[in-house]
């Protein structure tokens, strides 16, 4: 594991974006695993800036996102599809038809999960997976549990996750209680993993996840077993 502590959010974002940009430059048809939430917003802003300056070309890139709330379609501003369009895809030259987010409105969610895993396999796997981390150690929406779950699956969100995510909604009652998330298998099979976190609220979980025992009670801790993991943490 490469563990990098930086001074501030801007530095975390720039370093994180540089690792993703390096992937796109060295492999123009890279498969990027992407995340939502507040942490990666600065990385997306930096990637957009490099694209606008003519330094990055996303025309050959494919993306697969980690997760989506159940019941929200892509037109809903709180959906993760909307977030990705708004924070990245609408501002770079990625082919939208090559950007994938699990569907939270599929009739048969079990089949949706299977199809999503097959899709990732058919793309040849993920070249670099970007992750944030929840204060309870979740990655994607893999919440603390008695075991690690492999395939893409539906989850009940922990109350702490619902509370943490309420800041994006008008009221906590509007936060969906369920989501569909990539499981540990696709995340662990990504060729590279880049996890970013910032702020004092994330300090304890970063210590537990990367310097403590590997346990499904701290889902991110399994990443200690990944062969190419970079963690970038900024205290502020
Ligand atoms: C988002 C995701 C989540 C977030 C995590 C941290 O796609 O999968 O695991 O990365 O909840 O969220 P922020 O960055 O908002 O603190």
mmCIF file of C-alpha atoms and ligand atoms in Angstrom:
data_model
loop_
_atom_site.group_PDB
_atom_site.id
_atom_site.type_symbol
_atom_site.label_atom_id
_atom_site.label_comp_id
_atom_site.label_asym_id
_atom_site.label_seq_id
_atom_site.Cartn_x
_atom_site.Cartn_y
_atom_site.Cartn_z
ATOM 1 C CA UNK A 1 0.000 0.000 0.000
ATOM 2 C CA UNK A 2 1.167 3.515 -0.767
ATOM 3 C CA UNK A 3 -0.133 5.821 1.954
ATOM 4 C CA UNK A 4 0.227 9.507 1.169
ATOM 5 C CA UNK A 5 -0.704 12.212 3.664
ATOM 6 C CA UNK A 6 -1.094 15.659 2.170
ATOM 7 C CA UNK A 7 -1.696 19.159 3.522
ATOM 8 C CA UNK A 8 -5.133 19.965 2.216
ATOM 9 C CA UNK A 9 -8.086 19.022 0.001
ATOM 10 C CA UNK A 10 -6.634 20.812 -3.043
ATOM 11 C CA UNK A 11 -3.432 18.782 -2.826
ATOM 12 C CA UNK A 12 -5.354 15.536 -2.345
ATOM 13 C CA UNK A 13 -7.475 16.344 -5.386
ATOM 14 C CA UNK A 14 -4.509 17.226 -7.574
ATOM 15 C CA UNK A 15 -2.546 14.088 -6.669
ATOM 16 C CA UNK A 16 -5.624 11.880 -7.100
ATOM 17 C CA UNK A 17 -6.433 13.448 -10.463
ATOM 18 C CA UNK A 18 -2.820 12.972 -11.564
ATOM 19 C CA UNK A 19 -3.037 9.226 -10.937
ATOM 20 C CA UNK A 20 -6.242 8.970 -12.965
ATOM 21 C CA UNK A 21 -4.847 11.202 -15.722
ATOM 22 C CA UNK A 22 -1.720 9.034 -15.903
ATOM 23 C CA UNK A 23 -3.957 6.036 -16.525
ATOM 24 C CA UNK A 24 -5.849 7.812 -19.325
ATOM 25 C CA UNK A 25 -2.625 9.068 -20.916
ATOM 26 C CA UNK A 26 -0.906 5.678 -20.821
ATOM 27 C CA UNK A 27 -4.058 3.780 -21.858
ATOM 28 C CA UNK A 28 -6.467 5.946 -23.907
ATOM 29 C CA UNK A 29 -9.138 3.214 -23.769
ATOM 30 C CA UNK A 30 -8.847 2.838 -19.990
ATOM 31 C CA UNK A 31 -11.767 1.606 -17.886
ATOM 32 C CA UNK A 32 -12.166 3.997 -14.960
ATOM 33 C CA UNK A 33 -14.089 2.917 -11.865
ATOM 34 C CA UNK A 34 -15.645 6.095 -10.469
ATOM 35 C CA UNK A 35 -17.244 7.206 -7.213
ATOM 36 C CA UNK A 36 -19.675 9.904 -6.122
ATOM 37 C CA UNK A 37 -19.843 11.839 -2.832
ATOM 38 C CA UNK A 38 -18.109 15.068 -1.852
ATOM 39 C CA UNK A 39 -14.549 13.738 -1.680
ATOM 40 C CA UNK A 40 -13.914 13.163 -5.421
ATOM 41 C CA UNK A 41 -15.475 16.451 -6.601
ATOM 42 C CA UNK A 42 -12.080 18.223 -6.547
ATOM 43 C CA UNK A 43 -10.525 15.381 -8.559
ATOM 44 C CA UNK A 44 -13.254 15.719 -11.203
ATOM 45 C CA UNK A 45 -12.763 19.508 -11.315
ATOM 46 C CA UNK A 46 -9.041 19.019 -11.911
ATOM 47 C CA UNK A 47 -9.650 16.425 -14.657
ATOM 48 C CA UNK A 48 -12.069 18.834 -16.347
ATOM 49 C CA UNK A 49 -9.450 21.606 -16.188
ATOM 50 C CA UNK A 50 -6.794 19.400 -17.780
ATOM 51 C CA UNK A 51 -9.301 18.379 -20.473
ATOM 52 C CA UNK A 52 -10.120 22.047 -21.207
ATOM 53 C CA UNK A 53 -6.418 22.845 -21.446
ATOM 54 C CA UNK A 54 -6.071 20.117 -24.055
ATOM 55 C CA UNK A 55 -3.982 17.862 -21.818
ATOM 56 C CA UNK A 56 -6.480 15.017 -21.455
ATOM 57 C CA UNK A 57 -8.656 13.162 -23.943
ATOM 58 C CA UNK A 58 -11.526 11.015 -22.674
ATOM 59 C CA UNK A 59 -12.828 9.993 -26.106
ATOM 60 C CA UNK A 60 -11.665 6.381 -25.728
ATOM 61 C CA UNK A 61 -12.439 6.026 -22.020
ATOM 62 C CA UNK A 62 -15.143 3.839 -20.488
ATOM 63 C CA UNK A 63 -16.374 4.368 -16.932
ATOM 64 C CA UNK A 64 -18.207 2.186 -14.452
ATOM 65 C CA UNK A 65 -19.587 3.698 -11.278
ATOM 66 C CA UNK A 66 -19.769 2.025 -7.931
ATOM 67 C CA UNK A 67 -23.338 2.483 -6.879
ATOM 68 C CA UNK A 68 -26.783 4.045 -7.157
ATOM 69 C CA UNK A 69 -29.717 4.670 -4.843
ATOM 70 C CA UNK A 70 -32.741 2.454 -5.367
ATOM 71 C CA UNK A 71 -35.761 4.207 -6.797
ATOM 72 C CA UNK A 72 -33.935 7.214 -8.272
ATOM 73 C CA UNK A 73 -33.546 7.435 -12.030
ATOM 74 C CA UNK A 74 -30.938 9.503 -13.826
ATOM 75 C CA UNK A 75 -33.187 12.550 -14.151
ATOM 76 C CA UNK A 76 -33.372 12.881 -10.353
ATOM 77 C CA UNK A 77 -30.760 15.446 -9.199
ATOM 78 C CA UNK A 78 -29.988 13.269 -6.152
ATOM 79 C CA UNK A 79 -29.193 10.213 -8.255
ATOM 80 C CA UNK A 80 -25.602 9.204 -8.727
ATOM 81 C CA UNK A 81 -26.078 9.130 -12.522
ATOM 82 C CA UNK A 82 -27.108 12.790 -12.380
ATOM 83 C CA UNK A 83 -24.161 13.582 -10.093
ATOM 84 C CA UNK A 84 -21.684 12.014 -12.535
ATOM 85 C CA UNK A 85 -23.157 13.829 -15.539
ATOM 86 C CA UNK A 86 -23.113 17.095 -13.625
ATOM 87 C CA UNK A 87 -19.676 16.787 -12.029
ATOM 88 C CA UNK A 88 -17.730 15.153 -14.854
ATOM 89 C CA UNK A 89 -19.334 13.607 -17.917
ATOM 90 C CA UNK A 90 -21.078 16.770 -19.204
ATOM 91 C CA UNK A 91 -17.769 18.650 -19.125
ATOM 92 C CA UNK A 92 -15.362 16.274 -20.911
ATOM 93 C CA UNK A 93 -15.404 14.418 -24.241
ATOM 94 C CA UNK A 94 -16.297 11.007 -22.826
ATOM 95 C CA UNK A 95 -18.829 9.072 -24.923
ATOM 96 C CA UNK A 96 -21.890 9.061 -22.604
ATOM 97 C CA UNK A 97 -22.947 5.667 -23.943
ATOM 98 C CA UNK A 98 -19.708 4.312 -22.486
ATOM 99 C CA UNK A 99 -20.433 5.598 -18.970
ATOM 100 C CA UNK A 100 -22.124 3.017 -16.777
ATOM 101 C CA UNK A 101 -23.889 3.396 -13.437
ATOM 102 C CA UNK A 102 -25.896 0.520 -11.931
ATOM 103 C CA UNK A 103 -29.620 1.097 -12.389
ATOM 104 C CA UNK A 104 -31.557 1.771 -9.220
ATOM 105 C CA UNK A 105 -34.861 1.455 -11.051
ATOM 106 C CA UNK A 106 -34.414 -1.932 -12.771
ATOM 107 C CA UNK A 107 -37.453 -4.232 -12.336
ATOM 108 C CA UNK A 108 -35.232 -7.179 -11.510
ATOM 109 C CA UNK A 109 -32.415 -5.921 -9.342
ATOM 110 C CA UNK A 110 -30.749 -9.332 -8.954
ATOM 111 C CA UNK A 111 -30.422 -9.573 -12.751
ATOM 112 C CA UNK A 112 -29.195 -5.970 -12.865
ATOM 113 C CA UNK A 113 -26.416 -6.899 -10.429
ATOM 114 C CA UNK A 114 -25.396 -9.946 -12.475
ATOM 115 C CA UNK A 115 -25.483 -7.964 -15.714
ATOM 116 C CA UNK A 116 -23.313 -5.227 -14.156
ATOM 117 C CA UNK A 117 -20.646 -7.724 -13.085
ATOM 118 C CA UNK A 118 -20.732 -9.337 -16.553
ATOM 119 C CA UNK A 119 -20.359 -5.916 -18.132
ATOM 120 C CA UNK A 120 -17.255 -5.165 -16.046
ATOM 121 C CA UNK A 121 -15.773 -8.541 -17.033
ATOM 122 C CA UNK A 122 -16.576 -7.959 -20.710
ATOM 123 C CA UNK A 123 -14.719 -4.634 -20.531
ATOM 124 C CA UNK A 124 -11.632 -6.521 -19.360
ATOM 125 C CA UNK A 125 -11.988 -5.293 -15.763
ATOM 126 C CA UNK A 126 -11.355 -1.915 -14.188
ATOM 127 C CA UNK A 127 -7.961 -0.301 -14.739
ATOM 128 C CA UNK A 128 -8.195 2.084 -11.802
ATOM 129 C CA UNK A 129 -10.974 2.232 -9.210
ATOM 130 C CA UNK A 130 -11.472 5.523 -7.382
ATOM 131 C CA UNK A 131 -13.025 5.187 -3.929
ATOM 132 C CA UNK A 132 -14.123 7.416 -1.081
ATOM 133 C CA UNK A 133 -14.722 5.938 2.366
ATOM 134 C CA UNK A 134 -17.655 6.255 4.742
ATOM 135 C CA UNK A 135 -17.086 7.112 8.406
ATOM 136 C CA UNK A 136 -18.196 3.541 9.171
ATOM 137 C CA UNK A 137 -15.625 2.145 6.713
ATOM 138 C CA UNK A 138 -17.981 1.488 3.807
ATOM 139 C CA UNK A 139 -16.669 1.520 0.254
ATOM 140 C CA UNK A 140 -19.237 1.765 -2.480
ATOM 141 C CA UNK A 141 -22.239 0.970 -0.300
ATOM 142 C CA UNK A 142 -20.663 -2.134 1.201
ATOM 143 C CA UNK A 143 -21.629 -1.504 4.803
ATOM 144 C CA UNK A 144 -20.085 -3.158 7.901
ATOM 145 C CA UNK A 145 -21.319 -6.756 8.060
ATOM 146 C CA UNK A 146 -20.417 -10.275 9.219
ATOM 147 C CA UNK A 147 -18.915 -11.151 5.849
ATOM 148 C CA UNK A 148 -17.606 -9.492 2.695
ATOM 149 C CA UNK A 149 -20.067 -9.607 -0.228
ATOM 150 C CA UNK A 150 -18.567 -10.299 -3.662
ATOM 151 C CA UNK A 151 -21.061 -9.515 -6.441
ATOM 152 C CA UNK A 152 -23.001 -6.356 -7.242
ATOM 153 C CA UNK A 153 -25.963 -6.457 -4.866
ATOM 154 C CA UNK A 154 -28.723 -4.508 -3.143
ATOM 155 C CA UNK A 155 -27.995 -3.201 0.361
ATOM 156 C CA UNK A 156 -29.847 -1.586 3.229
ATOM 157 C CA UNK A 157 -27.968 1.574 4.108
ATOM 158 C CA UNK A 158 -26.778 1.950 7.686
ATOM 159 C CA UNK A 159 -28.452 4.716 9.656
ATOM 160 C CA UNK A 160 -25.076 6.521 9.936
ATOM 161 C CA UNK A 161 -24.778 6.517 6.130
ATOM 162 C CA UNK A 162 -28.320 7.848 5.736
ATOM 163 C CA UNK A 163 -27.518 10.618 8.239
ATOM 164 C CA UNK A 164 -24.194 11.423 6.520
ATOM 165 C CA UNK A 165 -25.845 11.604 3.092
ATOM 166 C CA UNK A 166 -28.843 13.656 4.270
ATOM 167 C CA UNK A 167 -26.776 16.796 3.529
ATOM 168 C CA UNK A 168 -27.448 16.245 -0.184
ATOM 169 C CA UNK A 169 -31.260 16.056 0.281
ATOM 170 C CA UNK A 170 -33.944 18.534 1.407
ATOM 171 C CA UNK A 171 -34.854 16.295 4.334
ATOM 172 C CA UNK A 172 -33.477 13.104 5.877
ATOM 173 C CA UNK A 173 -36.809 11.451 5.028
ATOM 174 C CA UNK A 174 -35.981 11.855 1.341
ATOM 175 C CA UNK A 175 -32.756 9.805 1.602
ATOM 176 C CA UNK A 176 -33.319 6.375 0.043
ATOM 177 C CA UNK A 177 -32.749 3.532 2.529
ATOM 178 C CA UNK A 178 -31.529 1.093 -0.101
ATOM 179 C CA UNK A 179 -28.908 1.139 -2.832
ATOM 180 C CA UNK A 180 -27.338 -1.138 -5.418
ATOM 181 C CA UNK A 181 -23.569 -1.374 -5.130
ATOM 182 C CA UNK A 182 -20.636 -3.027 -6.753
ATOM 183 C CA UNK A 183 -19.448 -5.708 -4.327
ATOM 184 C CA UNK A 184 -15.967 -6.490 -3.114
ATOM 185 C CA UNK A 185 -15.142 -8.791 -6.038
ATOM 186 C CA UNK A 186 -15.086 -6.146 -8.769
ATOM 187 C CA UNK A 187 -13.420 -3.638 -6.451
ATOM 188 C CA UNK A 188 -10.692 -6.096 -5.428
ATOM 189 C CA UNK A 189 -10.231 -7.227 -9.045
ATOM 190 C CA UNK A 190 -9.566 -3.667 -10.231
ATOM 191 C CA UNK A 191 -5.963 -3.465 -11.402
ATOM 192 C CA UNK A 192 -5.325 -0.379 -9.293
ATOM 193 C CA UNK A 193 -7.282 1.112 -6.413
ATOM 194 C CA UNK A 194 -7.089 4.762 -5.366
ATOM 195 C CA UNK A 195 -8.882 5.698 -2.136
ATOM 196 C CA UNK A 196 -9.162 9.344 -1.162
ATOM 197 C CA UNK A 197 -10.378 10.843 2.109
ATOM 198 C CA UNK A 198 -10.167 14.185 3.836
ATOM 199 C CA UNK A 199 -11.014 15.908 7.065
ATOM 200 C CA UNK A 200 -10.765 15.069 10.772
ATOM 201 C CA UNK A 201 -14.020 13.067 10.604
ATOM 202 C CA UNK A 202 -12.288 10.483 8.403
ATOM 203 C CA UNK A 203 -9.058 10.242 10.443
ATOM 204 C CA UNK A 204 -10.133 7.389 12.753
ATOM 205 C CA UNK A 205 -11.579 5.227 10.007
ATOM 206 C CA UNK A 206 -8.459 5.637 7.875
ATOM 207 C CA UNK A 207 -6.379 4.391 10.831
ATOM 208 C CA UNK A 208 -8.715 1.444 11.423
ATOM 209 C CA UNK A 209 -9.081 0.480 7.765
ATOM 210 C CA UNK A 210 -5.430 0.612 6.742
ATOM 211 C CA UNK A 211 -3.471 0.136 9.961
ATOM 212 C CA UNK A 212 -5.826 -2.199 11.840
ATOM 213 C CA UNK A 213 -7.086 -5.775 11.398
ATOM 214 C CA UNK A 214 -8.836 -6.873 8.184
ATOM 215 C CA UNK A 215 -12.488 -7.397 9.062
ATOM 216 C CA UNK A 216 -15.896 -7.094 7.334
ATOM 217 C CA UNK A 217 -16.845 -4.816 10.250
ATOM 218 C CA UNK A 218 -14.561 -2.303 8.502
ATOM 219 C CA UNK A 219 -15.235 -3.109 4.831
ATOM 220 C CA UNK A 220 -12.393 -0.945 3.442
ATOM 221 C CA UNK A 221 -9.854 -2.961 5.465
ATOM 222 C CA UNK A 222 -9.940 -5.715 2.827
ATOM 223 C CA UNK A 223 -8.117 -3.307 0.514
ATOM 224 C CA UNK A 224 -4.972 -4.028 2.550
ATOM 225 C CA UNK A 225 -4.856 -7.256 0.524
ATOM 226 C CA UNK A 226 -4.936 -5.437 -2.818
ATOM 227 C CA UNK A 227 -1.660 -5.519 -4.729
ATOM 228 C CA UNK A 228 -1.792 -1.938 -6.014
ATOM 229 C CA UNK A 229 -3.508 0.341 -3.515
ATOM 230 C CA UNK A 230 -2.870 4.059 -3.050
ATOM 231 C CA UNK A 231 -4.521 5.933 -0.174
ATOM 232 C CA UNK A 232 -4.378 9.729 -0.160
ATOM 233 C CA UNK A 233 -5.501 11.415 3.049
ATOM 234 C CA UNK A 234 -5.683 15.082 3.859
ATOM 235 C CA UNK A 235 -6.294 16.204 7.470
ATOM 236 C CA UNK A 236 -8.306 19.217 6.283
HETATM 237 C C1 LIG B 1 -20.007 6.951 -3.448
HETATM 238 C C2 LIG B 1 -19.687 5.875 -2.535
HETATM 239 C C3 LIG B 1 -19.499 6.095 -1.071
HETATM 240 C C4 LIG B 1 -18.720 7.361 -0.718
HETATM 241 C C5 LIG B 1 -18.596 7.512 0.787
HETATM 242 C C6 LIG B 1 -17.886 8.788 1.174
HETATM 243 O O1 LIG B 1 -20.135 6.455 -4.770
HETATM 244 O O2 LIG B 1 -19.618 4.804 -2.978
HETATM 245 O O3 LIG B 1 -18.824 4.972 -0.550
HETATM 246 O O4 LIG B 1 -17.455 7.302 -1.301
HETATM 247 O O5 LIG B 1 -19.868 7.511 1.358
HETATM 248 O O6 LIG B 1 -18.663 9.875 0.796
HETATM 249 P P1 LIG B 1 -18.129 11.384 0.889
HETATM 250 O O7 LIG B 1 -17.048 11.501 -0.131
HETATM 251 O O8 LIG B 1 -19.308 12.222 0.544
HETATM 252 O O9 LIG B 1 -17.627 11.558 2.282
#
